[in-house]
Amino acid sequence: MSPDRTSPRRATVRIPTASGDTIEAWVYRPESDVPRPAVVMAHGIGGVKAGGLEPYAERFRDEGFVAVVLDYRNAGGSGGQPREWLSVVRQREDYGTVIGWAAEQPFVDPRRIIAWGTSFAGLHILELAMADRRLAAAIAQAPLTDGLAAARMSEPRAGVRLFALAVLDRLGSLAGRPPIYVPGHAETGGLALDTTRSATYGKELLTPKDGTPWNDRVTARSLLGFFWRRPVRRAASVQVPLLLIVPEQDGVAPVPAALAVARRAPGAELRRSAGGHYDVYQGGAAFSETLRAEVEFLHRRTSTTRAA
């Protein structure tokens, strides 16, 4: 693991997977040789680690946590083809792989690992909080917790067009054709994953500021894999402390589903943040309050684990 050129306190690692593709991750370490709690972090749909996750990771590091920020396979700096193909199963496997890698590092306390996710990654965080016994806690901000409810938020005609493209792309993949891509963000009336009034604002906040290439798209076939994912229905099976940051005016991820998770998950903590879906990111109205709530939760929950 060698230091990244842009930051003496950040290192870039490549973590092997069973598929043969590697996961690229950034590791932020406090200036301490004592094993520290670790936060394993990943982005939402189509996002890359360079697109807005560093401010969280830097703050967690400065608070005494190791932060491990990954790009899913098929995206960002990680390997895998086709590019920008989103698989819910593979992304959750990527979380698990990086959690396992972190637990083996001498600078990480394996009893105090927290999974963190934003937006679409809420699906993964909720599933991990139910099933991954290596975790001490989990955090989901502006979380998607019900794929079907999210699909129903789309304008019907746009939803039909997206579904048709998804089927066409899937059939094309079986014939070896190049992927059909769907943009991540577009203005109202366009065809994209997000065409809400805040889409352009969101794209601006999530665009990497360090020059890292970002295509802001996913393969259309990706859409077939998450509409039926509804972990909200099993929220009562959550096994670890869970913090949910739910925006007051989220037009992208269904708020009722996230609130249902907060009611059903044992011991879940709910914080409502100001503004909309993207306001939890740096530059948004709720970034400071979101980060403050997450840091407080991390300290409290890792201290509890340490004493156990």
Coordinates of C-alpha atoms in Angstrom, one line a residue:
M1 CA 0.0 0.0 0.0
S2 CA 1.7 3.2 -1.2
P3 CA 0.8 6.8 -0.3
D4 CA -1.3 8.6 -2.9
R5 CA 0.5 11.5 -4.5
T6 CA -2.3 14.0 -3.7
S7 CA -2.4 13.4 0.0
P8 CA 0.3 12.1 2.4
R9 CA -2.5 10.8 4.7
R10 CA -4.3 8.9 2.0
A11 CA -3.2 5.7 0.3
T12 CA -4.6 3.9 -2.7
V13 CA -4.9 0.1 -2.5
R14 CA -6.2 -2.5 -4.9
I15 CA -8.1 -5.4 -3.3
P16 CA -8.5 -8.7 -5.2
T17 CA -11.9 -10.3 -5.6
A18 CA -13.1 -13.9 -6.4
S19 CA -14.0 -12.7 -9.9
G20 CA -10.4 -11.7 -10.7
D21 CA -11.3 -8.0 -10.9
T22 CA -9.8 -5.7 -8.4
I23 CA -11.4 -3.1 -6.2
E24 CA -9.7 0.2 -5.9
A25 CA -10.0 1.9 -2.5
W26 CA -8.7 5.0 -0.8
V27 CA -7.5 4.4 2.8
Y28 CA -7.4 7.3 5.2
R29 CA -5.4 6.6 8.4
P30 CA -5.1 8.6 11.6
E31 CA -1.6 9.3 12.9
S32 CA -1.6 6.4 15.3
D33 CA -0.2 2.9 15.5
V34 CA -3.0 1.8 17.7
P35 CA -5.7 -0.3 15.9
R36 CA -8.6 2.1 15.2
P37 CA -12.2 1.6 14.3
A38 CA -12.9 1.7 10.5
V39 CA -15.6 3.0 8.3
V40 CA -16.1 1.2 5.0
M41 CA -17.7 3.6 2.5
A42 CA -19.2 3.6 -1.0
H43 CA -21.3 5.8 -3.2
G44 CA -24.8 5.7 -4.7
I45 CA -25.9 4.7 -8.2
G46 CA -23.3 5.6 -10.8
G47 CA -21.2 7.5 -8.3
V48 CA -17.4 7.2 -7.8
K49 CA -15.4 7.7 -4.7
A50 CA -13.8 10.9 -6.1
G51 CA -17.3 12.4 -6.4
G52 CA -17.9 13.8 -3.0
L53 CA -16.9 11.1 -0.6
E54 CA -13.5 12.5 0.4
P55 CA -14.9 15.2 2.7
Y56 CA -16.6 12.6 4.9
A57 CA -13.5 10.3 4.8
E58 CA -11.1 13.1 5.8
R59 CA -13.4 14.1 8.7
F60 CA -13.7 10.5 9.9
R61 CA -9.9 10.2 9.8
D62 CA -9.4 13.4 11.7
E63 CA -11.8 12.1 14.4
G64 CA -9.6 9.0 14.8
F65 CA -11.3 6.5 12.4
V66 CA -9.7 4.6 9.5
A67 CA -11.8 5.4 6.4
V68 CA -11.8 3.0 3.5
V69 CA -13.6 4.4 0.5
L70 CA -14.2 2.0 -2.4
D71 CA -15.2 2.1 -6.1
Y72 CA -17.5 -0.8 -6.9
R73 CA -16.3 -3.2 -9.6
N74 CA -17.1 -1.9 -13.1
A75 CA -16.8 1.7 -12.0
G76 CA -14.2 4.4 -11.2
G77 CA -10.7 3.0 -10.6
S78 CA -11.9 -0.6 -10.1
G79 CA -11.7 -3.3 -12.7
G80 CA -14.5 -5.1 -14.4
Q81 CA -16.4 -5.0 -17.7
P82 CA -18.7 -3.6 -19.0
R83 CA -18.1 -0.3 -17.5
E84 CA -20.8 1.3 -15.4
W85 CA -22.7 -2.0 -15.1
L86 CA -24.5 -2.0 -11.8
S87 CA -25.2 -5.3 -10.1
V88 CA -26.8 -5.1 -6.6
V89 CA -25.4 -8.5 -5.7
R90 CA -21.8 -7.6 -6.9
Q91 CA -21.9 -4.3 -5.1
R92 CA -22.9 -5.9 -1.9
E93 CA -20.1 -8.5 -2.4
D94 CA -17.7 -5.6 -2.9
Y95 CA -18.7 -4.1 0.5
G96 CA -18.2 -7.6 2.0
T97 CA -14.8 -8.0 0.4
V98 CA -13.5 -4.6 1.6
I99 CA -14.9 -5.2 5.1
G100 CA -13.0 -8.5 5.2
W101 CA -9.8 -6.7 3.9
A102 CA -10.1 -4.0 6.5
A103 CA -10.6 -6.5 9.3
E104 CA -7.2 -8.1 8.4
Q105 CA -5.2 -4.9 8.6
P106 CA -3.1 -4.4 11.7
F107 CA -4.2 -0.7 12.0
V108 CA -7.9 -1.7 12.2
D109 CA -9.8 -3.0 15.2
P110 CA -11.9 -5.8 13.6
R111 CA -14.5 -5.5 16.4
R112 CA -15.3 -1.9 15.4
I113 CA -16.1 -1.8 11.7
I114 CA -18.9 0.4 10.4
A115 CA -20.5 0.2 7.0
W116 CA -21.4 3.6 5.5
G117 CA -23.4 4.3 2.4
T118 CA -25.2 7.1 0.6
S119 CA -28.3 7.2 -1.6
F120 CA -28.6 3.9 -3.7
A121 CA -26.1 2.3 -1.3
G122 CA -28.9 2.4 1.3
L123 CA -30.0 -0.9 -0.2
H124 CA -26.6 -2.5 0.6
I125 CA -26.3 -0.9 4.0
L126 CA -29.6 -2.2 5.2
E127 CA -28.9 -5.7 3.9
L128 CA -25.4 -5.7 5.5
A129 CA -26.9 -4.5 8.8
M130 CA -29.2 -7.5 8.7
A131 CA -26.6 -10.2 7.8
D132 CA -23.0 -9.2 8.2
R133 CA -21.9 -10.1 11.8
R134 CA -18.5 -8.4 11.4
L135 CA -20.1 -5.0 11.7
A136 CA -20.4 -2.9 14.8
A137 CA -22.8 -0.4 13.3
A138 CA -24.0 1.0 10.0
I139 CA -24.9 4.5 8.6
A140 CA -27.1 5.2 5.6
Q141 CA -27.7 8.8 4.4
A142 CA -30.5 9.9 2.0
P143 CA -31.0 6.1 1.7
L144 CA -32.8 4.1 -1.0
T145 CA -34.5 1.3 0.9
D146 CA -37.3 0.2 -1.5
G147 CA -36.5 -0.2 -5.2
L148 CA -40.2 -0.6 -6.2
A149 CA -41.2 2.6 -4.4
A150 CA -38.3 4.4 -6.1
A151 CA -39.5 3.2 -9.5
R152 CA -43.0 4.4 -8.8
M153 CA -41.7 7.9 -8.2
S154 CA -40.7 8.1 -11.9
E155 CA -43.0 9.8 -14.5
P156 CA -44.9 6.8 -16.0
R157 CA -43.9 7.4 -19.6
A158 CA -40.3 7.8 -18.7
G159 CA -40.5 4.6 -16.6
V160 CA -41.8 2.7 -19.5
R161 CA -39.0 4.0 -21.8
L162 CA -36.4 3.1 -19.2
F163 CA -37.8 -0.4 -18.8
A164 CA -37.8 -0.9 -22.6
L165 CA -34.2 0.2 -22.8
A166 CA -33.3 -2.1 -20.0
V167 CA -34.8 -5.1 -21.7
L168 CA -33.2 -4.2 -25.0
D169 CA -29.8 -3.8 -23.4
R170 CA -30.2 -7.1 -21.6
L171 CA -31.1 -8.9 -24.8
G172 CA -28.2 -7.2 -26.6
S173 CA -25.8 -8.3 -23.9
L174 CA -26.7 -12.0 -24.6
A175 CA -25.9 -11.4 -28.3
G176 CA -22.6 -9.7 -27.4
R177 CA -23.6 -6.2 -28.4
P178 CA -22.2 -3.0 -26.8
P179 CA -24.1 -1.7 -23.8
I180 CA -26.9 0.8 -24.0
Y181 CA -26.3 3.5 -21.4
V182 CA -28.7 5.7 -19.4
P183 CA -27.5 9.1 -18.1
G184 CA -27.5 9.5 -14.4
H185 CA -28.8 13.1 -14.4
A186 CA -30.8 15.2 -16.8
E187 CA -33.1 18.2 -16.7
T188 CA -36.8 17.7 -16.2
G189 CA -38.3 16.1 -19.3
G190 CA -35.1 14.3 -20.2
L191 CA -34.5 10.6 -20.0
A192 CA -32.2 9.7 -17.1
L193 CA -32.1 8.1 -13.7
D194 CA -32.8 11.5 -12.1
T195 CA -34.8 14.1 -13.9
T196 CA -36.0 15.9 -10.7
R197 CA -35.6 19.6 -10.3
S198 CA -32.5 19.0 -8.3
A199 CA -30.8 16.7 -10.8
T200 CA -28.5 19.3 -12.3
Y201 CA -27.6 20.5 -8.8
G202 CA -26.9 16.9 -7.8
K203 CA -24.7 16.3 -10.7
E204 CA -22.6 19.4 -9.9
L205 CA -22.0 18.2 -6.3
L206 CA -21.1 14.7 -7.4
T207 CA -18.8 15.6 -10.2
P208 CA -15.2 14.9 -9.1
K209 CA -13.3 18.1 -8.5
D210 CA -9.8 16.5 -8.9
G211 CA -10.2 15.8 -12.6
T212 CA -11.1 12.1 -12.1
P213 CA -13.1 11.0 -15.2
W214 CA -16.8 10.3 -14.5
N215 CA -19.3 9.2 -17.1
D216 CA -22.4 9.8 -15.0
R217 CA -24.2 6.8 -16.5
V218 CA -25.2 3.2 -16.0
T219 CA -25.9 0.4 -18.4
A220 CA -29.6 0.2 -19.0
R221 CA -29.7 -3.5 -18.1
S222 CA -28.7 -2.4 -14.5
L223 CA -32.2 -1.2 -14.0
L224 CA -33.6 -4.7 -14.1
G225 CA -31.7 -5.7 -11.0
F226 CA -33.0 -3.4 -8.3
F227 CA -36.7 -2.5 -8.8
W228 CA -37.7 -5.6 -6.9
R229 CA -35.1 -5.1 -4.1
R230 CA -37.1 -4.1 -1.0
P231 CA -35.1 -4.6 2.2
V232 CA -37.5 -2.2 4.0
R233 CA -39.8 -5.2 4.4
R234 CA -37.2 -7.0 6.5
A235 CA -36.0 -4.1 8.5
A236 CA -37.0 -5.8 11.8
S237 CA -34.1 -8.2 11.1
V238 CA -31.4 -5.5 11.5
Q239 CA -28.8 -6.8 13.9
V240 CA -26.5 -3.7 14.5
P241 CA -27.0 -0.1 15.5
L242 CA -28.2 1.8 12.5
L243 CA -28.2 5.6 11.8
L244 CA -30.5 6.9 9.1
I245 CA -30.1 10.4 7.8
V246 CA -33.3 11.2 5.9
P247 CA -33.8 14.5 4.1
E248 CA -37.0 16.4 4.8
Q249 CA -37.6 16.9 1.0
D250 CA -36.0 14.0 -0.7
G251 CA -37.3 13.7 -4.3
V252 CA -35.1 10.8 -5.3
A253 CA -35.1 8.2 -2.6
P254 CA -38.6 7.4 -1.1
V255 CA -38.9 9.1 2.3
P256 CA -41.8 6.9 3.6
A257 CA -39.8 3.8 3.1
A258 CA -36.8 5.2 4.9
L259 CA -39.0 6.3 7.8
A260 CA -40.5 2.8 7.9
V261 CA -37.0 1.4 8.3
A262 CA -36.4 3.8 11.2
R263 CA -39.6 2.5 12.9
R264 CA -39.0 -1.2 12.3
A265 CA -35.3 -1.7 12.8
P266 CA -34.4 -2.5 16.4
G267 CA -32.5 0.4 18.0
A268 CA -32.4 2.5 14.7
E269 CA -31.6 6.2 15.1
L270 CA -33.3 8.7 12.8
R271 CA -32.1 12.2 11.9
R272 CA -34.0 14.4 9.5
S273 CA -31.8 16.7 7.5
A274 CA -32.7 20.0 5.9
G275 CA -33.3 20.2 2.2
G276 CA -33.3 17.5 -0.4
H277 CA -31.5 14.4 -1.6
Y278 CA -28.2 16.1 -2.5
D279 CA -28.0 18.5 0.4
V280 CA -26.2 16.0 2.5
Y281 CA -23.1 16.4 0.3
Q282 CA -20.4 19.1 0.7
G283 CA -21.8 22.2 -0.8
G284 CA -25.3 21.3 0.3
A285 CA -27.4 22.9 3.0
A286 CA -27.3 19.9 5.3
F287 CA -23.7 18.8 4.9
S288 CA -22.4 20.1 8.2
E289 CA -25.3 18.8 10.2
T290 CA -25.2 15.4 8.5
L291 CA -21.5 15.1 9.2
R292 CA -21.8 16.2 12.8
A293 CA -24.6 13.6 13.4
E294 CA -22.5 10.8 11.8
V295 CA -19.4 11.6 13.8
E296 CA -21.3 11.7 17.0
F297 CA -22.9 8.3 16.2
L298 CA -19.5 6.8 15.3
H299 CA -17.9 7.9 18.5
R300 CA -20.8 6.7 20.6
R301 CA -21.2 3.3 19.0
T302 CA -17.5 2.5 18.8
S303 CA -17.0 3.4 22.4
T304 CA -19.9 1.0 23.3
T305 CA -18.2 -1.7 21.3
R306 CA -14.8 -1.1 22.8
A307 CA -16.3 -1.5 26.3
A308 CA -18.1 -4.7 25.5

